[in-house]
Amino acid sequence: PIPCVPWQSQTSGHVPKKANWDLKRDVQPQIDKLKLMTKQMIREILKERVEQNEEGGDSDSGSDSGSSSSGSDVR
């Protein structure tokens, strides 16, 4: 005799926990590369700002001059 088992308990072991696990697996290398490139660009932008502040001098706090010059470099 076959035991009476609810339908959900029979199929619960065969259904993936998350429907998009394969999508995440396939896209993960691209996400990692994008994160690395983003970190590198942020580092470069901050380095340029520090160099601009050093050239301009620290006598004036430079928040206005720094923001106006960085706006012209936007591509």
The first five atom37 places (N, CA, C, CB, O) and aatype in JSON, in Angstrom:
{
  "aatype": [14, 9, 14, 4, 19, 14, 17, 5, 15, 5, 16, 15, 7, 8, 19, 14, 11, 11, 0, 2, 17, 3, 10, 11, 1, 3, 19, 5, 14, 5, 9, 3, 11, 10, 11, 10, 12, 16, 11, 5, 12, 9, 1, 6, 9, 10, 11, 6, 1, 19, 6, 5, 2, 6, 6, 7, 7, 3, 15, 3, 15, 7, 15, 3, 15, 7, 15, 15, 15, 15, 7, 15, 3, 19, 1],
  "atom_mask": [
    [1, 1, 1, 1, 1],
    [1, 1, 1, 1, 1],
    [1, 1, 1, 1, 1],
    [1, 1, 1, 1, 1],
    [1, 1, 1, 1, 1],
    [1, 1, 1, 1, 1],
    [1, 1, 1, 1, 1],
    [1, 1, 1, 1, 1],
    [1, 1, 1, 1, 1],
    [1, 1, 1, 1, 1],
    [1, 1, 1, 1, 1],
    [1, 1, 1, 1, 1],
    [1, 1, 1, 0, 1],
    [1, 1, 1, 1, 1],
    [1, 1, 1, 1, 1],
    [1, 1, 1, 1, 1],
    [1, 1, 1, 1, 1],
    [1, 1, 1, 1, 1],
    [1, 1, 1, 1, 1],
    [1, 1, 1, 1, 1],
    [1, 1, 1, 1, 1],
    [1, 1, 1, 1, 1],
    [1, 1, 1, 1, 1],
    [1, 1, 1, 1, 1],
    [1, 1, 1, 1, 1],
    [1, 1, 1, 1, 1],
    [1, 1, 1, 1, 1],
    [1, 1, 1, 1, 1],
    [1, 1, 1, 1, 1],
    [1, 1, 1, 1, 1],
    [1, 1, 1, 1, 1],
    [1, 1, 1, 1, 1],
    [1, 1, 1, 1, 1],
    [1, 1, 1, 1, 1],
    [1, 1, 1, 1, 1],
    [1, 1, 1, 1, 1],
    [1, 1, 1, 1, 1],
    [1, 1, 1, 1, 1],
    [1, 1, 1, 1, 1],
    [1, 1, 1, 1, 1],
    [1, 1, 1, 1, 1],
    [1, 1, 1, 1, 1],
    [1, 1, 1, 1, 1],
    [1, 1, 1, 1, 1],
    [1, 1, 1, 1, 1],
    [1, 1, 1, 1, 1],
    [1, 1, 1, 1, 1],
    [1, 1, 1, 1, 1],
    [1, 1, 1, 1, 1],
    [1, 1, 1, 1, 1],
    [1, 1, 1, 1, 1],
    [1, 1, 1, 1, 1],
    [1, 1, 1, 1, 1],
    [1, 1, 1, 1, 1],
    [1, 1, 1, 1, 1],
    [1, 1, 1, 0, 1],
    [1, 1, 1, 0, 1],
    [1, 1, 1, 1, 1],
    [1, 1, 1, 1, 1],
    [1, 1, 1, 1, 1],
    [1, 1, 1, 1, 1],
    [1, 1, 1, 0, 1],
    [1, 1, 1, 1, 1],
    [1, 1, 1, 1, 1],
    [1, 1, 1, 1, 1],
    [1, 1, 1, 0, 1],
    [1, 1, 1, 1, 1],
    [1, 1, 1, 1, 1],
    [1, 1, 1, 1, 1],
    [1, 1, 1, 1, 1],
    [1, 1, 1, 0, 1],
    [1, 1, 1, 1, 1],
    [1, 1, 1, 1, 1],
    [1, 1, 1, 1, 1],
    [1, 1, 1, 1, 1]
  ],
  "atom_positions": [
    [[0.83, -1.19, 0.0], [0.0, 0.0, 0.0], [0.87, 1.25, 0.0], [-0.94, 0.0, 1.21], [1.92, 1.29, 0.64]],
    [[0.42, 2.28, -0.73], [1.13, 3.56, -0.83], [0.61, 4.47, 0.28], [0.94, 4.21, -2.23], [-0.6, 4.65, 0.42]],
    [[1.53, 5.05, 1.07], [1.08, 5.95, 2.14], [0.5, 7.24, 1.55], [2.24, 6.28, 3.1], [0.94, 7.71, 0.5]],
    [[-0.46, 7.79, 2.23], [-1.09, 9.03, 1.79], [-0.25, 10.2, 2.28], [-2.56, 9.14, 2.32], [-0.21, 10.5, 3.48]],
    [[0.43, 10.85, 1.34], [1.31, 11.97, 1.68], [0.82, 13.19, 0.92], [2.82, 11.65, 1.34], [0.53, 13.09, -0.28]],
    [[0.71, 14.32, 1.58], [0.26, 15.53, 0.88], [1.18, 15.84, -0.31], [0.22, 16.72, 1.85], [2.37, 15.54, -0.29]],
    [[0.61, 16.45, -1.34], [1.33, 16.74, -2.59], [2.55, 17.64, -2.36], [0.38, 17.4, -3.58], [3.6, 17.41, -2.95]],
    [[2.41, 18.64, -1.51], [3.51, 19.58, -1.29], [4.73, 18.9, -0.69], [3.06, 20.71, -0.38], [5.86, 19.21, -1.07]],
    [[4.54, 17.99, 0.22], [5.68, 17.34, 0.85], [6.39, 16.41, -0.14], [5.24, 16.56, 2.08], [7.58, 16.17, 0.02]],
    [[5.7, 15.9, -1.15], [6.33, 15.03, -2.14], [7.24, 15.82, -3.07], [5.26, 14.29, -2.96], [8.29, 15.33, -3.47]],
    [[6.86, 17.03, -3.4], [7.62, 17.81, -4.38], [8.54, 18.84, -3.74], [6.68, 18.51, -5.31], [9.33, 19.47, -4.45]],
    [[8.48, 19.04, -2.43], [9.26, 20.1, -1.81], [10.77, 19.87, -1.95], [8.89, 20.22, -0.35], [11.52, 20.85, -1.96]],
    [[11.22, 18.65, -2.05], [12.64, 18.37, -2.18], [13.15, 18.62, -3.58], [0.0, 0.0, 0.0], [14.37, 18.68, -3.77]],
    [[12.3, 18.77, -4.58], [12.72, 18.9, -5.96], [12.68, 20.33, -6.47], [11.87, 18.05, -6.81], [13.2, 20.62, -7.55]],
    [[12.07, 21.21, -5.74], [11.94, 22.6, -6.17], [13.13, 23.39, -5.61], [10.57, 23.21, -5.7], [13.41, 23.31, -4.41]],
    [[13.84, 24.16, -6.47], [14.96, 24.95, -5.95], [14.48, 25.97, -4.93], [15.69, 25.65, -7.1], [13.36, 26.48, -5.02]],
    [[15.35, 26.28, -3.97], [14.97, 27.22, -2.92], [14.74, 28.62, -3.49], [16.05, 27.27, -1.85], [13.84, 29.33, -3.06]],
    [[15.57, 29.0, -4.46], [15.41, 30.31, -5.09], [15.33, 30.1, -6.59], [16.59, 31.29, -4.72], [16.11, 29.34, -7.17]],
    [[14.39, 30.77, -7.21], [14.14, 30.55, -8.63], [15.26, 31.1, -9.51], [12.83, 31.17, -9.03], [15.44, 30.62, -10.63]],
    [[16.01, 32.1, -9.04], [17.01, 32.74, -9.89], [18.44, 32.37, -9.5], [16.86, 34.23, -9.83], [19.36, 33.13, -9.79]],
    [[18.65, 31.24, -8.88], [19.99, 30.85, -8.45], [20.93, 30.7, -9.63], [19.95, 29.56, -7.65], [22.11, 31.05, -9.52]],
    [[20.46, 30.18, -10.77], [21.32, 30.0, -11.93], [21.65, 31.34, -12.58], [20.65, 29.07, -12.95], [22.75, 31.51, -13.11]],
    [[20.73, 32.28, -12.55], [21.0, 33.61, -13.09], [22.1, 34.29, -12.29], [19.72, 34.47, -13.08], [23.02, 34.87, -12.86]],
    [[22.01, 34.21, -10.96], [23.03, 34.81, -10.11], [24.38, 34.16, -10.37], [22.64, 34.68, -8.63], [25.41, 34.84, -10.4]],
    [[24.39, 32.85, -10.54], [25.64, 32.13, -10.78], [26.28, 32.58, -12.09], [25.38, 30.61, -10.81], [27.49, 32.77, -12.15]],
    [[25.48, 32.76, -13.13], [26.01, 33.13, -14.44], [26.46, 34.58, -14.5], [24.96, 32.88, -15.5], [27.38, 34.91, -15.25]],
    [[25.83, 35.45, -13.73], [26.12, 36.88, -13.79], [27.18, 37.3, -12.76], [24.83, 37.68, -13.57], [27.74, 38.39, -12.86]],
    [[27.46, 36.45, -11.79], [28.36, 36.81, -10.7], [29.75, 37.27, -11.17], [28.52, 35.64, -9.77], [30.26, 38.25, -10.62]],
    [[30.39, 36.62, -12.15], [31.7, 37.12, -12.6], [31.63, 38.55, -13.16], [32.26, 36.2, -13.67], [32.55, 39.34, -12.95]],
    [[30.56, 38.87, -13.85], [30.39, 40.22, -14.39], [30.17, 41.23, -13.26], [29.22, 40.27, -15.38], [30.69, 42.35, -13.32]],
    [[29.42, 40.84, -12.25], [29.18, 41.72, -11.1], [30.49, 41.98, -10.37], [28.13, 41.1, -10.14], [30.76, 43.11, -9.97]],
    [[31.31, 40.93, -10.19], [32.58, 41.1, -9.51], [33.5, 42.05, -10.28], [33.27, 39.74, -9.33], [34.15, 42.9, -9.68]],
    [[33.54, 41.9, -11.59], [34.36, 42.78, -12.43], [33.88, 44.22, -12.34], [34.34, 42.3, -13.91], [34.69, 45.14, -12.24]],
    [[32.56, 44.42, -12.36], [31.99, 45.76, -12.26], [32.31, 46.4, -10.91], [30.48, 45.71, -12.48], [32.62, 47.59, -10.85]],
    [[32.23, 45.62, -9.84], [32.56, 46.14, -8.51], [34.01, 46.57, -8.44], [32.27, 45.08, -7.43], [34.33, 47.62, -7.88]],
    [[34.91, 45.77, -9.01], [36.32, 46.1, -9.02], [36.57, 47.39, -9.8], [37.14, 44.95, -9.61], [37.31, 48.26, -9.35]],
    [[35.97, 47.5, -10.97], [36.14, 48.71, -11.79], [35.59, 49.94, -11.07], [35.46, 48.54, -13.16], [36.18, 51.02, -11.15]],
    [[34.47, 49.78, -10.38], [33.87, 50.89, -9.64], [34.81, 51.36, -8.53], [32.52, 50.47, -9.05], [35.0, 52.56, -8.35]],
    [[35.39, 50.41, -7.79], [36.32, 50.77, -6.72], [37.53, 51.5, -7.28], [36.76, 49.51, -5.96], [38.0, 52.47, -6.69]],
    [[38.04, 51.03, -8.42], [39.21, 51.66, -9.03], [38.9, 53.09, -9.46], [39.69, 50.84, -10.23], [39.72, 53.99, -9.26]],
    [[37.73, 53.31, -10.04], [37.36, 54.65, -10.49], [37.13, 55.59, -9.31], [36.11, 54.59, -11.37], [37.51, 56.76, -9.37]],
    [[36.52, 55.1, -8.26], [36.32, 55.92, -7.07], [37.66, 56.32, -6.49], [35.47, 55.18, -6.01], [37.86, 57.47, -6.1]],
    [[38.59, 55.36, -6.43], [39.93, 55.63, -5.92], [40.62, 56.71, -6.79], [40.78, 54.33, -5.89], [41.26, 57.62, -6.26]],
    [[40.49, 56.59, -8.11], [41.11, 57.55, -9.02], [40.51, 58.96, -8.85], [40.94, 57.09, -10.47], [41.23, 59.95, -8.82]],
    [[39.2, 59.03, -8.73], [38.52, 60.32, -8.55], [38.96, 60.97, -7.24], [36.99, 60.15, -8.57], [39.24, 62.16, -7.2]],
    [[39.02, 60.19, -6.16], [39.45, 60.74, -4.87], [40.9, 61.2, -4.93], [39.26, 59.7, -3.76], [41.25, 62.22, -4.35]],
    [[41.74, 60.44, -5.61], [43.15, 60.81, -5.75], [43.27, 62.15, -6.5], [43.93, 59.7, -6.49], [44.06, 63.0, -6.11]],
    [[42.49, 62.33, -7.57], [42.52, 63.59, -8.32], [42.05, 64.75, -7.45], [41.63, 63.48, -9.57], [42.63, 65.84, -7.52]],
    [[41.04, 64.53, -6.65], [40.53, 65.6, -5.78], [41.58, 66.0, -4.74], [39.23, 65.16, -5.07], [41.75, 67.18, -4.45]],
    [[42.26, 64.99, -4.19], [43.3, 65.29, -3.2], [44.43, 66.09, -3.85], [43.86, 63.99, -2.57], [44.93, 67.05, -3.27]],
    [[44.83, 65.7, -5.06], [45.88, 66.43, -5.77], [45.45, 67.87, -6.07], [46.25, 65.7, -7.08], [46.25, 68.79, -5.95]],
    [[44.2, 68.05, -6.47], [43.69, 69.4, -6.75], [43.69, 70.25, -5.49], [42.27, 69.35, -7.34], [44.05, 71.43, -5.53]],
    [[43.31, 69.66, -4.36], [43.29, 70.4, -3.1], [44.7, 70.77, -2.66], [42.59, 69.58, -2.01], [44.91, 71.85, -2.11]],
    [[45.66, 69.89, -2.9], [47.05, 70.18, -2.54], [47.6, 71.31, -3.42], [47.91, 68.92, -2.67], [48.35, 72.16, -2.92]],
    [[47.27, 71.32, -4.7], [47.74, 72.37, -5.6], [47.11, 73.7, -5.26], [47.43, 72.0, -7.05], [47.78, 74.73, -5.32]],
    [[45.84, 73.7, -4.9], [45.12, 74.93, -4.6], [45.53, 75.54, -3.29], [0.0, 0.0, 0.0], [45.28, 76.73, -3.06]],
    [[46.13, 74.78, -2.43], [46.51, 75.28, -1.11], [45.41, 75.06, -0.11], [0.0, 0.0, 0.0], [44.23, 74.98, -0.46]],
    [[45.8, 74.96, 1.14], [44.83, 74.71, 2.19], [44.41, 75.99, 2.89], [45.39, 73.74, 3.2], [43.67, 75.92, 3.87]],
    [[44.86, 77.18, 2.43], [44.54, 78.43, 3.1], [43.04, 78.71, 3.07], [45.31, 79.58, 2.47], [42.46, 79.1, 4.09]],
    [[42.41, 78.52, 1.9], [40.94, 78.62, 1.87], [40.39, 77.2, 1.86], [40.44, 79.44, 0.62], [40.97, 76.32, 1.22]],
    [[39.3, 76.97, 2.56], [38.81, 75.61, 2.73], [38.53, 74.92, 1.41], [37.57, 75.61, 3.56], [38.47, 73.69, 1.39]],
    [[38.36, 75.64, 0.31], [38.36, 75.08, -1.02], [37.16, 74.25, -1.42], [0.0, 0.0, 0.0], [37.2, 73.6, -2.46]],
    [[36.1, 74.25, -0.64], [34.96, 73.43, -1.02], [34.3, 73.96, -2.29], [33.94, 73.37, 0.11], [33.88, 73.17, -3.13]],
    [[34.21, 75.28, -2.44], [33.61, 75.85, -3.64], [34.52, 75.7, -4.85], [33.29, 77.31, -3.41], [34.05, 75.33, -5.92]],
    [[35.82, 75.98, -4.69], [36.73, 75.87, -5.83], [36.89, 74.43, -6.25], [38.09, 76.47, -5.48], [37.01, 74.16, -7.45]],
    [[36.9, 73.49, -5.32], [37.05, 72.07, -5.66], [35.85, 71.55, -6.42], [0.0, 0.0, 0.0], [36.02, 70.77, -7.36]],
    [[34.65, 71.94, -6.04], [33.47, 71.42, -6.72], [33.31, 72.0, -8.1], [32.23, 71.7, -5.9], [32.83, 71.32, -9.0]],
    [[33.71, 73.27, -8.31], [33.57, 73.87, -9.63], [34.57, 73.28, -10.61], [33.74, 75.37, -9.56], [34.25, 73.08, -11.78]],
    [[35.8, 72.99, -10.16], [36.79, 72.42, -11.06], [36.49, 70.96, -11.35], [38.18, 72.57, -10.48], [36.76, 70.49, -12.46]],
    [[35.95, 70.23, -10.39], [35.63, 68.82, -10.64], [34.44, 68.69, -11.59], [35.35, 68.09, -9.32], [34.32, 67.68, -12.29]],
    [[33.57, 69.67, -11.63], [32.43, 69.64, -12.54], [32.84, 69.75, -13.98], [0.0, 0.0, 0.0], [32.15, 69.22, -14.85]],
    [[33.95, 70.41, -14.26], [34.4, 70.57, -15.65], [35.03, 69.29, -16.19], [35.39, 71.71, -15.76], [35.14, 69.13, -17.4]],
    [[35.45, 68.38, -15.3], [36.09, 67.14, -15.73], [35.1, 66.02, -16.02], [37.06, 66.69, -14.69], [35.5, 64.94, -16.44]],
    [[33.82, 66.26, -15.8], [32.81, 65.22, -16.01], [32.71, 64.89, -17.48], [31.43, 65.67, -15.46], [32.63, 65.77, -18.34]],
    [[32.73, 63.59, -17.77], [32.69, 63.15, -19.17], [31.39, 62.47, -19.49], [33.84, 62.21, -19.49], [31.18, 62.03, -20.62]]
  ]
}
